[in-house]
C-alpha positions as protocol buffer text, in pm:
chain_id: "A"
residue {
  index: 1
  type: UNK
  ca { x: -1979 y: 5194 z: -52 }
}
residue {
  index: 2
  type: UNK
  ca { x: -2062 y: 4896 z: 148 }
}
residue {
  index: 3
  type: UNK
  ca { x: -1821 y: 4991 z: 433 }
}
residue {
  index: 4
  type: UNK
  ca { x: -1490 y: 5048 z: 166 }
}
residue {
  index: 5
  type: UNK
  ca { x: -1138 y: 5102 z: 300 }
}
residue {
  index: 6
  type: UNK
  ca { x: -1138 y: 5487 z: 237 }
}
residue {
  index: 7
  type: UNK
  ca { x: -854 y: 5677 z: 442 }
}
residue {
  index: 8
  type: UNK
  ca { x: -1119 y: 5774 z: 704 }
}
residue {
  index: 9
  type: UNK
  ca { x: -1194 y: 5428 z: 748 }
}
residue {
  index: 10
  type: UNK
  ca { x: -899 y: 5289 z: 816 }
}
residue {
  index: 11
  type: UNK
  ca { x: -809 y: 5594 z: 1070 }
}
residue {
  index: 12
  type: UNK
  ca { x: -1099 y: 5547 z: 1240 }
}
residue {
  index: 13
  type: UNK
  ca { x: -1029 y: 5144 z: 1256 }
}
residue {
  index: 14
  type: UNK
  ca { x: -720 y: 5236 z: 1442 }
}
residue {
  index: 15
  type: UNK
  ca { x: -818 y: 5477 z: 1673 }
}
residue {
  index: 16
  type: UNK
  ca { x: -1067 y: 5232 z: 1773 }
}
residue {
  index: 17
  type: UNK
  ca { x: -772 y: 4952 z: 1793 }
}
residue {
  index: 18
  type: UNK
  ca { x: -522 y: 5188 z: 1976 }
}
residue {
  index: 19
  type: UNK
  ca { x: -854 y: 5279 z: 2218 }
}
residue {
  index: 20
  type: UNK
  ca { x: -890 y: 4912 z: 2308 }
}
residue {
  index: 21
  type: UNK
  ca { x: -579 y: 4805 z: 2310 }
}
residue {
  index: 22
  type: UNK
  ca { x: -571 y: 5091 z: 2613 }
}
residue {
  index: 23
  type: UNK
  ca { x: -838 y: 4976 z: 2839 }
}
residue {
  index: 24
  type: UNK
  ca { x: -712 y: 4731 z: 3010 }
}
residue {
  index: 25
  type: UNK
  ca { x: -1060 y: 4630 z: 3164 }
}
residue {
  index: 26
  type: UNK
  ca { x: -1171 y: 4518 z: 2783 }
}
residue {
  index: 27
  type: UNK
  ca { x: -1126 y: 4169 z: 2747 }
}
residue {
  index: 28
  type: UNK
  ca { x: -1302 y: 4122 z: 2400 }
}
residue {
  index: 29
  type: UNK
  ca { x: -1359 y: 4334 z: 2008 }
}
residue {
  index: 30
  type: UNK
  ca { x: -1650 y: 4261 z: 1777 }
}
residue {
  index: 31
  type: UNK
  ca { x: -1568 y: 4414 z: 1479 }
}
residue {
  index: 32
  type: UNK
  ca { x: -1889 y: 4408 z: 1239 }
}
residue {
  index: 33
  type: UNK
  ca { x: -1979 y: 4619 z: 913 }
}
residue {
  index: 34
  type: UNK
  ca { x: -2275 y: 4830 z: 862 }
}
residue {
  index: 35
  type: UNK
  ca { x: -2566 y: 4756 z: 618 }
}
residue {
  index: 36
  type: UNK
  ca { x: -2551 y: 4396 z: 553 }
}
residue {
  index: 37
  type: UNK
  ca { x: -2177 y: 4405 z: 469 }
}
residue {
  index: 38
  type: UNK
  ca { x: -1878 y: 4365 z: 621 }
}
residue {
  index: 39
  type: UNK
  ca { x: -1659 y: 4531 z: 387 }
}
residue {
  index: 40
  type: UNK
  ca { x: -1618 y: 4555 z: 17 }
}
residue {
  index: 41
  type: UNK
  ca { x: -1223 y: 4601 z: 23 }
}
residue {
  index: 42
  type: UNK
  ca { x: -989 y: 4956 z: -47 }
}
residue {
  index: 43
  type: UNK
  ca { x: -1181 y: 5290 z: -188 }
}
residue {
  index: 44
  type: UNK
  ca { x: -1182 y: 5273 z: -564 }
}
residue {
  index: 45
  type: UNK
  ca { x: -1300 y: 5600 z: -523 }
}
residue {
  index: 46
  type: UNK
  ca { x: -1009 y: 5708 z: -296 }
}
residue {
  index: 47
  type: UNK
  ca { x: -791 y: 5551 z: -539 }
}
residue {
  index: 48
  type: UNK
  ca { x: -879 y: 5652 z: -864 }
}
residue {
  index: 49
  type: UNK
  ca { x: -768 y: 6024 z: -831 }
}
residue {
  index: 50
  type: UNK
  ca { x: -344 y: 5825 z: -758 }
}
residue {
  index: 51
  type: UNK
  ca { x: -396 y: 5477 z: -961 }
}
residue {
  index: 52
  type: UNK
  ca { x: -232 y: 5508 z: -1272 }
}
residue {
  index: 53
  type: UNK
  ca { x: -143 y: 5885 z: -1238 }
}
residue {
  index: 54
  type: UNK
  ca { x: 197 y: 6000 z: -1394 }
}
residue {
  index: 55
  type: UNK
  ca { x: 406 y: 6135 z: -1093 }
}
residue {
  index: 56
  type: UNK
  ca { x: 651 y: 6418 z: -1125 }
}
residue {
  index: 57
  type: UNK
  ca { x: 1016 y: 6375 z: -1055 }
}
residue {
  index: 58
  type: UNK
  ca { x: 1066 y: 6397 z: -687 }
}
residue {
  index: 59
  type: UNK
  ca { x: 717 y: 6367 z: -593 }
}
residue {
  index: 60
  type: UNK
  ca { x: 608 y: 6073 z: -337 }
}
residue {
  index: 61
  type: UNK
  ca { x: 369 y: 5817 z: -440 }
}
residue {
  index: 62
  type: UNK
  ca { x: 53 y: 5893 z: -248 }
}
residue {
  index: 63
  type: UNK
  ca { x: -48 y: 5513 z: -201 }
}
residue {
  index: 64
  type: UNK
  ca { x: 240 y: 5431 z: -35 }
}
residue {
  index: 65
  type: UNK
  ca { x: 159 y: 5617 z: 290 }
}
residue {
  index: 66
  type: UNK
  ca { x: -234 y: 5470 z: 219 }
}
residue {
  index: 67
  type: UNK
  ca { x: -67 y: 5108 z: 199 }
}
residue {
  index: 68
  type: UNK
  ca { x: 166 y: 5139 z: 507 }
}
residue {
  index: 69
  type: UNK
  ca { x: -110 y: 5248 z: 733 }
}
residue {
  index: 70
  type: UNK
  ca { x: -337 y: 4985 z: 646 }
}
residue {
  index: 71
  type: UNK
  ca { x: -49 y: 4740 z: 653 }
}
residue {
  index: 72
  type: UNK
  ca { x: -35 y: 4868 z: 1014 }
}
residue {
  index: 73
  type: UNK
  ca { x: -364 y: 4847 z: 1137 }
}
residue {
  index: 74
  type: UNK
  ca { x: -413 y: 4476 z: 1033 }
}
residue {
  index: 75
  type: UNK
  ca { x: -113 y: 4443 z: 1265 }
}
residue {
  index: 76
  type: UNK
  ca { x: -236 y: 4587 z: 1552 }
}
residue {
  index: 77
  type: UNK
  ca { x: -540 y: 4405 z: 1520 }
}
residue {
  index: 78
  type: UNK
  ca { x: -391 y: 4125 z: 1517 }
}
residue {
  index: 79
  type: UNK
  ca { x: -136 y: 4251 z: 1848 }
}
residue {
  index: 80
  type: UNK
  ca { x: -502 y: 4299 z: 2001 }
}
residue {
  index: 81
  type: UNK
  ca { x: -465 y: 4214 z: 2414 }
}
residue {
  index: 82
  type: UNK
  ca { x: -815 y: 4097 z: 2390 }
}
residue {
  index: 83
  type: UNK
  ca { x: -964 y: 3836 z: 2151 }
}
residue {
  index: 84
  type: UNK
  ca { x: -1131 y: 3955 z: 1860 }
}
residue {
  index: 85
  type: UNK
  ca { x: -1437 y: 3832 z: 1683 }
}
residue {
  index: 86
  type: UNK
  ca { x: -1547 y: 3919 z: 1334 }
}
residue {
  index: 87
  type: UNK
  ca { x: -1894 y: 3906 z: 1236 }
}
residue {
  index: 88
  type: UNK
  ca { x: -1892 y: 3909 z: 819 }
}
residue {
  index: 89
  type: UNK
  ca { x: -2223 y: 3947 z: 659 }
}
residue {
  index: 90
  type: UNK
  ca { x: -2235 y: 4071 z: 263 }
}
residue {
  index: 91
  type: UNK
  ca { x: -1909 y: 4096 z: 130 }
}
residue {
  index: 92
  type: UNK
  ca { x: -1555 y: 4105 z: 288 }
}
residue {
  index: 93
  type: UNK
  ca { x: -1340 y: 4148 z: -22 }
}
residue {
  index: 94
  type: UNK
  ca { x: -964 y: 4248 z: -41 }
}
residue {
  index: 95
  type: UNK
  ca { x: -892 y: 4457 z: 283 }
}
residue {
  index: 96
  type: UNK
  ca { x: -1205 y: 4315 z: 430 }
}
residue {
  index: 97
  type: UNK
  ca { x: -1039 y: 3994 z: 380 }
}
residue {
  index: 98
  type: UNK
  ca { x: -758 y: 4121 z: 547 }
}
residue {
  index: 99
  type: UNK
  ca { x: -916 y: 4200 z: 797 }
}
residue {
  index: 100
  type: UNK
  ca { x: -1077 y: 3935 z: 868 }
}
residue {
  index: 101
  type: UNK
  ca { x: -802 y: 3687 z: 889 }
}
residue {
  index: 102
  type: UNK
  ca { x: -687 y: 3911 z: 1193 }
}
residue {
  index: 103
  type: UNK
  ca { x: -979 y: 3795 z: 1426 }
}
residue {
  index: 104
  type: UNK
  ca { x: -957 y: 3485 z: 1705 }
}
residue {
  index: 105
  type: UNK
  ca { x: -1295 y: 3344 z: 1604 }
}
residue {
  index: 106
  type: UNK
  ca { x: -1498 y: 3424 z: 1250 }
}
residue {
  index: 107
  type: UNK
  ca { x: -1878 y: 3408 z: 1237 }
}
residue {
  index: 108
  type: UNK
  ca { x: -2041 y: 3444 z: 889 }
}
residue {
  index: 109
  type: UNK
  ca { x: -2380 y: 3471 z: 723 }
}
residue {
  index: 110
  type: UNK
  ca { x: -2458 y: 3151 z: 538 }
}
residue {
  index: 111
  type: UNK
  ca { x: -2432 y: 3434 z: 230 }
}
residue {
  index: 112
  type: UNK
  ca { x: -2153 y: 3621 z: 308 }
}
residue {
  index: 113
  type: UNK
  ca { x: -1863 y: 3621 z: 2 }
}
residue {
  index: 114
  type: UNK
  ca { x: -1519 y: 3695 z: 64 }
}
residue {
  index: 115
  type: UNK
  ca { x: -1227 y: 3729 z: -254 }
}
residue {
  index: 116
  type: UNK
  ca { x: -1002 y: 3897 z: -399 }
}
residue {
  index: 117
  type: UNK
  ca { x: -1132 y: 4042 z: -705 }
}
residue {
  index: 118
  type: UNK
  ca { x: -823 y: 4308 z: -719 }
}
residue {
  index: 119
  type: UNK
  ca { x: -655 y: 4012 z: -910 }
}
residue {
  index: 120
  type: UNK
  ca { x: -861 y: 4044 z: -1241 }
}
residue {
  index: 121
  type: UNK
  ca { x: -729 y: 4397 z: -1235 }
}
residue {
  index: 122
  type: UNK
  ca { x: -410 y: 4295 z: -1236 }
}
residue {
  index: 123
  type: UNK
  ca { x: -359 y: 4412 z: -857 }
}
residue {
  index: 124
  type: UNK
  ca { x: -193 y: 4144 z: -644 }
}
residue {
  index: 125
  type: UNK
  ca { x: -309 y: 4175 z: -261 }
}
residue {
  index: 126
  type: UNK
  ca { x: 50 y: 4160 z: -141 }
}
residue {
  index: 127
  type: UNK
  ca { x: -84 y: 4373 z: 181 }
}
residue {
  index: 128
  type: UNK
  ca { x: -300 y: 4108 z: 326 }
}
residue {
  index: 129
  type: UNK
  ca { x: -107 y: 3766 z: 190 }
}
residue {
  index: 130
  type: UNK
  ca { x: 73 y: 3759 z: 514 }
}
residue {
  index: 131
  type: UNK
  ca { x: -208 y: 3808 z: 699 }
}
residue {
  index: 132
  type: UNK
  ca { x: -403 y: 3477 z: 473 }
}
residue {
  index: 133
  type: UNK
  ca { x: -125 y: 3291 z: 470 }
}
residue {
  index: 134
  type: UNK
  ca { x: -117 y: 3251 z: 878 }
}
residue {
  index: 135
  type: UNK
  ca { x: -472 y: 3216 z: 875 }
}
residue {
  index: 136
  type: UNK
  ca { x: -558 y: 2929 z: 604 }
}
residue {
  index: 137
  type: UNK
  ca { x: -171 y: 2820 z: 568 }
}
residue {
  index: 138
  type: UNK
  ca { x: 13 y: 2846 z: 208 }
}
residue {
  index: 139
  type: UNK
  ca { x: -182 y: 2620 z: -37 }
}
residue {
  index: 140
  type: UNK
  ca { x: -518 y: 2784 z: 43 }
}
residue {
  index: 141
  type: UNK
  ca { x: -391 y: 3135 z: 72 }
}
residue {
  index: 142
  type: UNK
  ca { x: -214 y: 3082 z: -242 }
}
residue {
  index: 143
  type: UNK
  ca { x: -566 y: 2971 z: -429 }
}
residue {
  index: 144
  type: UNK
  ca { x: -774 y: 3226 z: -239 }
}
residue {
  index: 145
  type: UNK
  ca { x: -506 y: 3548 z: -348 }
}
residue {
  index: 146
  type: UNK
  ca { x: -438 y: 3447 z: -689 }
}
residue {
  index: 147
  type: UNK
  ca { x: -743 y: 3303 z: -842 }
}
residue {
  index: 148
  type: UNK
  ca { x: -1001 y: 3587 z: -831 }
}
residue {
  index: 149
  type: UNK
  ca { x: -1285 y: 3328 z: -684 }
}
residue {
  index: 150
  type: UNK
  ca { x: -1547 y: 3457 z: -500 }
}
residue {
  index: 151
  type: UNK
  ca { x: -1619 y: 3172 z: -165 }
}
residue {
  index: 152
  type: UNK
  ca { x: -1912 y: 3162 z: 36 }
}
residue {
  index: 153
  type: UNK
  ca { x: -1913 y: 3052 z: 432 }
}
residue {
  index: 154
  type: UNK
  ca { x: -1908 y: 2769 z: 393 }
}
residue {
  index: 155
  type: UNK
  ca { x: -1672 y: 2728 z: 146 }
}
residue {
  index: 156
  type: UNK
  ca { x: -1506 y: 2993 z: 395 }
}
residue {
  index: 157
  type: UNK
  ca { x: -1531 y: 2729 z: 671 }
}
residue {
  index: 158
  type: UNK
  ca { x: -1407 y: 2459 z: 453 }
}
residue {
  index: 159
  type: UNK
  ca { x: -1074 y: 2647 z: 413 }
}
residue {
  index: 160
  type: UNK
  ca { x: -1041 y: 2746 z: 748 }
}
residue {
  index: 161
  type: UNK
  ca { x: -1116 y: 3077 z: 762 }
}
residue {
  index: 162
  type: UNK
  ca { x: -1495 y: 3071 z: 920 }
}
residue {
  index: 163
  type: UNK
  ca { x: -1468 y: 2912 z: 1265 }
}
residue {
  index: 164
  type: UNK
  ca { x: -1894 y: 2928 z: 1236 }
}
residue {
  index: 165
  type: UNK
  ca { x: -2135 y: 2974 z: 922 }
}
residue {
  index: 166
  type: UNK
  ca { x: -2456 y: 3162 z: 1147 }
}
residue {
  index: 167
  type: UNK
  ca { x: -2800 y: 3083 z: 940 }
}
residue {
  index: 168
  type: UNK
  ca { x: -2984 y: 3267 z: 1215 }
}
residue {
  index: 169
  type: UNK
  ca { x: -2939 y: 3581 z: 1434 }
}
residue {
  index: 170
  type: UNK
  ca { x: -2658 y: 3704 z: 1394 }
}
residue {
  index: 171
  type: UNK
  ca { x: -2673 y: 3951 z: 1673 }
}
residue {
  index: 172
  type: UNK
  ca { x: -2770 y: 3618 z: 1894 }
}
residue {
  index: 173
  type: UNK
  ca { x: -2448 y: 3440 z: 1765 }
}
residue {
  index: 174
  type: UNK
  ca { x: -2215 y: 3719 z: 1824 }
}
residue {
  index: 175
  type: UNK
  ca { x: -2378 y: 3739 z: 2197 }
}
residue {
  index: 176
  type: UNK
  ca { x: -2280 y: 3342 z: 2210 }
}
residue {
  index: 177
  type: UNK
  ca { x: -1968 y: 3414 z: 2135 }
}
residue {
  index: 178
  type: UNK
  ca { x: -1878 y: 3674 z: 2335 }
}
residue {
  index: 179
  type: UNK
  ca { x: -2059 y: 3446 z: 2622 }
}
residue {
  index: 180
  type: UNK
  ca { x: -1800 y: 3174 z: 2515 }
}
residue {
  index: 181
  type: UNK
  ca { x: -1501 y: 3416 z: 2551 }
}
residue {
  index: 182
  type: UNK
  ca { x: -1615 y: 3562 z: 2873 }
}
């Protein structure tokens, strides 16, 4: 599922946050996907059984609770004490977006993608647009939201959302980062 936004996932993103928000000895977050990707946005699977689903009179949409804790774990990401540092290899689409616009500094793999794709579905990304917007400013958020494009780093870097497009070890980068935050 290349590390999708299922319910579990974000819970266990925020325990993680609330955790080192906590320790007051911290003083840095990687936050890094599994499998050669960083994340591949929101759980279609997750999503299917409430996306398009007649709801009964009186009954509460079930994405809106979904939406509202994701909403609020990009914010306290971003309300992080320490700095945070995102390492994005594979994809980082939709919520991984998101997410990634929360971190201090933003290391990529040369073929890491990030985008939107929600938007040829007809599904604007209202949840993370804030979140773009104070990263790349307006005019870029604005192209990268809308458009459906898929970037790549460097494109990424171009924009102003990769501080540093990593060719080699990424492990080693991440190190030299920390190293430069320490």
């Amino acid at each position: 599922s290349r590390n999708a936004l299922s319910e579990a996932m974000v819970d266990a993103l925020f325990a993680a946050c609330e955790r080192a928000a906590a320790d007051k000895d911290l003083r840095g977050v990687v936050l890094r996907g599994a499998g050669g990707h960083f994340c591949a946005g929101g759980s279609l699977g997750g999503f299917s059984k409430t996306i398009g689903q007649p709801l009964t009179v009186g009954e509460a949409d079930p994405l809106v609770p979904m939406n509202r804790r994701f909403g609020a774990l990009l914010q306290a990401l971003c309300a992080l004490p320490q700095w945070l540092i995102v390492a994005v290899e594979g994809a980082a689409m939709g919520g991984g977006l998101g997410l990634v616009c929360c971190a201090d500094r933003v290391l990529a793999r040369a073929g890491a993608q990030f985008g939107t794709p929600e938007v040829t579905l007809g599904i604007v990304p209202a949840q993370i647009a804030p979140f773009v917007v104070r990263r790349m400013g307006g005019a870029a958020a604005r192209r990268w939201l809308l458009t459906g494009e898929r970037f790549d780093a460097a494109a990424a870097q171009r924009a102003g959302l990769v501080d540093e497009v990593v060719d080699g070890d990424m492990d080693a980068a991440v190190q030299a980062a920390i190293a430069r935050h320490a």
